[in-house]
Amino acid sequence: MSDYSSSQKQKGFKLNILGYLVELSKKLWLILILANLAGLFGTIVGRVTSERKYAADITFIVNTLSDDERAESGAISAQINISQTFKRILTSRTLKTAVKESLNDKYTYGTVSSSITVEVVSGTNVITMKVTTDDANKSYEIANAVVAVYGDVL
């Protein structure tokens, strides 16, 4: 019986893992160089294509009630509707021009206009404004200018 099994041809292939590891270790220097080149390439691409952005956030809450009044559904609904109007004011050409002028034309209208984004938090009376530029001081100055001229524009 043992003669019969030993005379049969084996099918499949034999995997010599130890042999592959030995060959791989001979090429380790090449693998390390390629890994370092890939890392260097990734770093260069990241530095060339990245842009630094700085944002100043301001949150407005629309309130039509005095301190001693209780909020009722009609008043809350009115505040939500007024929030949409304030969003239009904050994104208006009039406000952006006033911001530009209040900064003594330090920044162009295009810079001021493209840096301001305004959103109303859905179903609330909360408005968030974000001023995003490539310079932290620029974002801060524009955001403060919006707050300063906002009352005059209304």
PDB file of C-alpha atoms in Angstrom:
ATOM      1  CA  MET A   1       0.000   0.000   0.000  1.00  0.00           C
ATOM      2  CA  SER A   2       2.823   2.400   0.728  1.00  0.00           C
ATOM      3  CA  ASP A   3       4.341   1.736  -2.710  1.00  0.00           C
ATOM      4  CA  TYR A   4       1.123   2.825  -4.404  1.00  0.00           C
ATOM      5  CA  SER A   5       0.870   6.173  -2.566  1.00  0.00           C
ATOM      6  CA  SER A   6       4.512   7.087  -3.011  1.00  0.00           C
ATOM      7  CA  SER A   7       4.399   6.440  -6.748  1.00  0.00           C
ATOM      8  CA  GLN A   8       1.575   8.900  -7.399  1.00  0.00           C
ATOM      9  CA  LYS A   9       2.497  12.379  -8.648  1.00  0.00           C
ATOM     10  CA  GLN A  10       1.640  15.241  -6.312  1.00  0.00           C
ATOM     11  CA  LYS A  11      -0.601  17.947  -7.674  1.00  0.00           C
ATOM     12  CA  GLY A  12      -0.402  21.646  -6.795  1.00  0.00           C
ATOM     13  CA  PHE A  13       2.609  23.736  -5.916  1.00  0.00           C
ATOM     14  CA  LYS A  14       4.881  24.001  -2.972  1.00  0.00           C
ATOM     15  CA  LEU A  15       5.232  27.412  -1.296  1.00  0.00           C
ATOM     16  CA  ASN A  16       8.587  28.075   0.277  1.00  0.00           C
ATOM     17  CA  ILE A  17       7.874  31.029   2.556  1.00  0.00           C
ATOM     18  CA  LEU A  18      11.303  30.920   4.146  1.00  0.00           C
ATOM     19  CA  GLY A  19      12.935  31.145   0.722  1.00  0.00           C
ATOM     20  CA  TYR A  20      10.840  34.213  -0.175  1.00  0.00           C
ATOM     21  CA  LEU A  21      11.751  35.925   3.089  1.00  0.00           C
ATOM     22  CA  VAL A  22      15.447  35.284   2.493  1.00  0.00           C
ATOM     23  CA  GLU A  23      15.207  36.770  -1.024  1.00  0.00           C
ATOM     24  CA  LEU A  24      13.186  39.690   0.310  1.00  0.00           C
ATOM     25  CA  SER A  25      15.770  40.434   2.992  1.00  0.00           C
ATOM     26  CA  LYS A  26      18.442  40.650   0.275  1.00  0.00           C
ATOM     27  CA  LYS A  27      16.394  43.440  -1.344  1.00  0.00           C
ATOM     28  CA  LEU A  28      15.573  45.238   1.918  1.00  0.00           C
ATOM     29  CA  TRP A  29      17.705  48.253   1.016  1.00  0.00           C
ATOM     30  CA  LEU A  30      15.685  48.699  -2.182  1.00  0.00           C
ATOM     31  CA  ILE A  31      12.381  48.478  -0.307  1.00  0.00           C
ATOM     32  CA  LEU A  32      13.534  51.065   2.245  1.00  0.00           C
ATOM     33  CA  ILE A  33      14.681  53.474  -0.470  1.00  0.00           C
ATOM     34  CA  LEU A  34      11.376  53.139  -2.343  1.00  0.00           C
ATOM     35  CA  ALA A  35       9.379  53.667   0.853  1.00  0.00           C
ATOM     36  CA  ASN A  36      11.372  56.819   1.685  1.00  0.00           C
ATOM     37  CA  LEU A  37      10.960  58.161  -1.862  1.00  0.00           C
ATOM     38  CA  ALA A  38       7.210  57.563  -1.691  1.00  0.00           C
ATOM     39  CA  GLY A  39       7.037  59.379   1.664  1.00  0.00           C
ATOM     40  CA  LEU A  40       9.074  62.293   0.325  1.00  0.00           C
ATOM     41  CA  PHE A  41       6.859  62.523  -2.752  1.00  0.00           C
ATOM     42  CA  GLY A  42       3.718  62.552  -0.573  1.00  0.00           C
ATOM     43  CA  THR A  43       5.164  65.298   1.622  1.00  0.00           C
ATOM     44  CA  ILE A  44       6.058  67.471  -1.371  1.00  0.00           C
ATOM     45  CA  VAL A  45       2.635  67.041  -2.982  1.00  0.00           C
ATOM     46  CA  GLY A  46       0.925  67.806   0.331  1.00  0.00           C
ATOM     47  CA  ARG A  47       2.900  70.995   0.866  1.00  0.00           C
ATOM     48  CA  VAL A  48       2.416  72.223  -2.687  1.00  0.00           C
ATOM     49  CA  THR A  49      -1.320  71.581  -2.842  1.00  0.00           C
ATOM     50  CA  SER A  50      -2.389  72.517   0.691  1.00  0.00           C
ATOM     51  CA  GLU A  51      -3.787  75.888   1.613  1.00  0.00           C
ATOM     52  CA  ARG A  52      -3.993  77.288   5.094  1.00  0.00           C
ATOM     53  CA  LYS A  53      -7.428  78.635   5.954  1.00  0.00           C
ATOM     54  CA  TYR A  54      -8.411  80.568   9.048  1.00  0.00           C
ATOM     55  CA  ALA A  55     -11.970  81.125  10.174  1.00  0.00           C
ATOM     56  CA  ALA A  56     -13.678  83.450  12.610  1.00  0.00           C
ATOM     57  CA  ASP A  57     -17.143  82.279  13.667  1.00  0.00           C
ATOM     58  CA  ILE A  58     -19.939  84.466  14.959  1.00  0.00           C
ATOM     59  CA  THR A  59     -23.303  83.225  16.202  1.00  0.00           C
ATOM     60  CA  PHE A  60     -26.372  85.443  16.223  1.00  0.00           C
ATOM     61  CA  ILE A  61     -29.597  84.630  18.029  1.00  0.00           C
ATOM     62  CA  VAL A  62     -32.709  86.390  16.806  1.00  0.00           C
ATOM     63  CA  ASN A  63     -34.947  87.350  19.698  1.00  0.00           C
ATOM     64  CA  THR A  64     -38.096  89.422  19.407  1.00  0.00           C
ATOM     65  CA  LEU A  65     -39.088  89.130  23.057  1.00  0.00           C
ATOM     66  CA  SER A  66     -38.218  91.261  26.028  1.00  0.00           C
ATOM     67  CA  ASP A  67     -36.623  89.647  29.070  1.00  0.00           C
ATOM     68  CA  ASP A  68     -39.903  89.267  30.973  1.00  0.00           C
ATOM     69  CA  GLU A  69     -41.978  87.809  28.106  1.00  0.00           C
ATOM     70  CA  ARG A  70     -42.629  84.089  27.643  1.00  0.00           C
ATOM     71  CA  ALA A  71     -41.987  82.553  24.257  1.00  0.00           C
ATOM     72  CA  GLU A  72     -45.093  81.295  22.492  1.00  0.00           C
ATOM     73  CA  SER A  73     -45.232  79.342  19.257  1.00  0.00           C
ATOM     74  CA  GLY A  74     -46.185  82.424  17.247  1.00  0.00           C
ATOM     75  CA  ALA A  75     -43.229  84.386  18.597  1.00  0.00           C
ATOM     76  CA  ILE A  76     -40.846  81.511  17.949  1.00  0.00           C
ATOM     77  CA  SER A  77     -42.158  81.149  14.409  1.00  0.00           C
ATOM     78  CA  ALA A  78     -41.649  84.880  13.854  1.00  0.00           C
ATOM     79  CA  GLN A  79     -38.064  84.641  15.130  1.00  0.00           C
ATOM     80  CA  ILE A  80     -37.334  81.792  12.723  1.00  0.00           C
ATOM     81  CA  ASN A  81     -38.745  83.823   9.818  1.00  0.00           C
ATOM     82  CA  ILE A  82     -36.789  86.921  10.841  1.00  0.00           C
ATOM     83  CA  SER A  83     -33.629  84.798  10.932  1.00  0.00           C
ATOM     84  CA  GLN A  84     -33.963  84.250   7.191  1.00  0.00           C
ATOM     85  CA  THR A  85     -34.230  88.015   6.685  1.00  0.00           C
ATOM     86  CA  PHE A  86     -31.117  88.624   8.787  1.00  0.00           C
ATOM     87  CA  LYS A  87     -29.263  86.035   6.711  1.00  0.00           C
ATOM     88  CA  ARG A  88     -30.082  88.037   3.593  1.00  0.00           C
ATOM     89  CA  ILE A  89     -28.856  91.203   5.294  1.00  0.00           C
ATOM     90  CA  LEU A  90     -25.593  89.567   6.384  1.00  0.00           C
ATOM     91  CA  THR A  91     -24.918  88.382   2.841  1.00  0.00           C
ATOM     92  CA  SER A  92     -26.056  91.587   1.157  1.00  0.00           C
ATOM     93  CA  ARG A  93     -23.887  93.785  -1.014  1.00  0.00           C
ATOM     94  CA  THR A  94     -24.759  96.723   1.238  1.00  0.00           C
ATOM     95  CA  LEU A  95     -23.296  95.087   4.341  1.00  0.00           C
ATOM     96  CA  LYS A  96     -20.202  93.829   2.519  1.00  0.00           C
ATOM     97  CA  THR A  97     -19.547  97.273   1.057  1.00  0.00           C
ATOM     98  CA  ALA A  98     -19.955  98.818   4.525  1.00  0.00           C
ATOM     99  CA  VAL A  99     -17.474  96.272   5.937  1.00  0.00           C
ATOM    100  CA  LYS A 100     -14.965  97.089   3.185  1.00  0.00           C
ATOM    101  CA  GLU A 101     -15.321 100.810   3.825  1.00  0.00           C
ATOM    102  CA  SER A 102     -15.100 100.436   7.613  1.00  0.00           C
ATOM    103  CA  LEU A 103     -11.737  98.715   7.108  1.00  0.00           C
ATOM    104  CA  ASN A 104     -10.588 101.773   5.102  1.00  0.00           C
ATOM    105  CA  ASP A 105     -10.513  99.727   1.887  1.00  0.00           C
ATOM    106  CA  LYS A 106      -7.775  97.512   3.351  1.00  0.00           C
ATOM    107  CA  TYR A 107      -9.367  94.536   1.568  1.00  0.00           C
ATOM    108  CA  THR A 108     -11.145  94.417  -1.765  1.00  0.00           C
ATOM    109  CA  TYR A 109     -14.868  93.901  -2.039  1.00  0.00           C
ATOM    110  CA  GLY A 110     -14.162  90.497  -3.609  1.00  0.00           C
ATOM    111  CA  THR A 111     -12.086  89.420  -0.615  1.00  0.00           C
ATOM    112  CA  VAL A 112     -14.752  90.533   1.850  1.00  0.00           C
ATOM    113  CA  SER A 113     -17.577  89.024  -0.181  1.00  0.00           C
ATOM    114  CA  SER A 114     -15.963  85.633  -0.778  1.00  0.00           C
ATOM    115  CA  SER A 115     -14.855  85.246   2.830  1.00  0.00           C
ATOM    116  CA  ILE A 116     -18.316  85.550   4.449  1.00  0.00           C
ATOM    117  CA  THR A 117     -20.714  82.608   4.631  1.00  0.00           C
ATOM    118  CA  VAL A 118     -23.951  82.686   6.600  1.00  0.00           C
ATOM    119  CA  GLU A 119     -26.251  79.817   7.575  1.00  0.00           C
ATOM    120  CA  VAL A 120     -29.445  79.647   9.593  1.00  0.00           C
ATOM    121  CA  VAL A 121     -29.572  76.560  11.790  1.00  0.00           C
ATOM    122  CA  SER A 122     -32.593  74.688  10.436  1.00  0.00           C
ATOM    123  CA  GLY A 123     -35.806  75.278  12.351  1.00  0.00           C
ATOM    124  CA  THR A 124     -34.212  77.679  14.840  1.00  0.00           C
ATOM    125  CA  ASN A 125     -33.573  81.371  15.338  1.00  0.00           C
ATOM    126  CA  VAL A 126     -29.779  80.812  15.370  1.00  0.00           C
ATOM    127  CA  ILE A 127     -27.601  82.279  12.627  1.00  0.00           C
ATOM    128  CA  THR A 128     -23.961  81.299  12.199  1.00  0.00           C
ATOM    129  CA  MET A 129     -21.580  83.424  10.211  1.00  0.00           C
ATOM    130  CA  LYS A 130     -18.112  82.250   9.247  1.00  0.00           C
ATOM    131  CA  VAL A 131     -15.369  84.465   7.855  1.00  0.00           C
ATOM    132  CA  THR A 132     -12.718  82.324   6.176  1.00  0.00           C
ATOM    133  CA  THR A 133      -9.500  83.688   4.675  1.00  0.00           C
ATOM    134  CA  ASP A 134      -5.857  82.738   4.255  1.00  0.00           C
ATOM    135  CA  ASP A 135      -4.822  84.911   7.210  1.00  0.00           C
ATOM    136  CA  ALA A 136      -6.060  84.702  10.806  1.00  0.00           C
ATOM    137  CA  ASN A 137      -5.898  88.480  11.365  1.00  0.00           C
ATOM    138  CA  LYS A 138      -7.783  89.164   8.147  1.00  0.00           C
ATOM    139  CA  SER A 139     -10.604  86.801   9.213  1.00  0.00           C
ATOM    140  CA  TYR A 140     -10.732  88.436  12.641  1.00  0.00           C
ATOM    141  CA  GLU A 141     -10.780  91.991  11.237  1.00  0.00           C
ATOM    142  CA  ILE A 142     -13.535  91.246   8.736  1.00  0.00           C
ATOM    143  CA  ALA A 143     -15.659  89.460  11.363  1.00  0.00           C
ATOM    144  CA  ASN A 144     -15.281  92.365  13.792  1.00  0.00           C
ATOM    145  CA  ALA A 145     -16.129  94.824  11.023  1.00  0.00           C
ATOM    146  CA  VAL A 146     -19.365  92.908  10.311  1.00  0.00           C
ATOM    147  CA  VAL A 147     -20.334  93.191  13.967  1.00  0.00           C
ATOM    148  CA  ALA A 148     -19.434  96.908  13.995  1.00  0.00           C
ATOM    149  CA  VAL A 149     -21.427  97.890  10.893  1.00  0.00           C
ATOM    150  CA  TYR A 150     -24.304  95.427  11.266  1.00  0.00           C
ATOM    151  CA  GLY A 151     -26.462  97.832  13.286  1.00  0.00           C
ATOM    152  CA  ASP A 152     -25.877 100.668  10.799  1.00  0.00           C
ATOM    153  CA  VAL A 153     -26.953  98.522   7.844  1.00  0.00           C
ATOM    154  CA  LEU A 154     -30.211  97.537   9.545  1.00  0.00           C
TER     155      LEU A 154
END
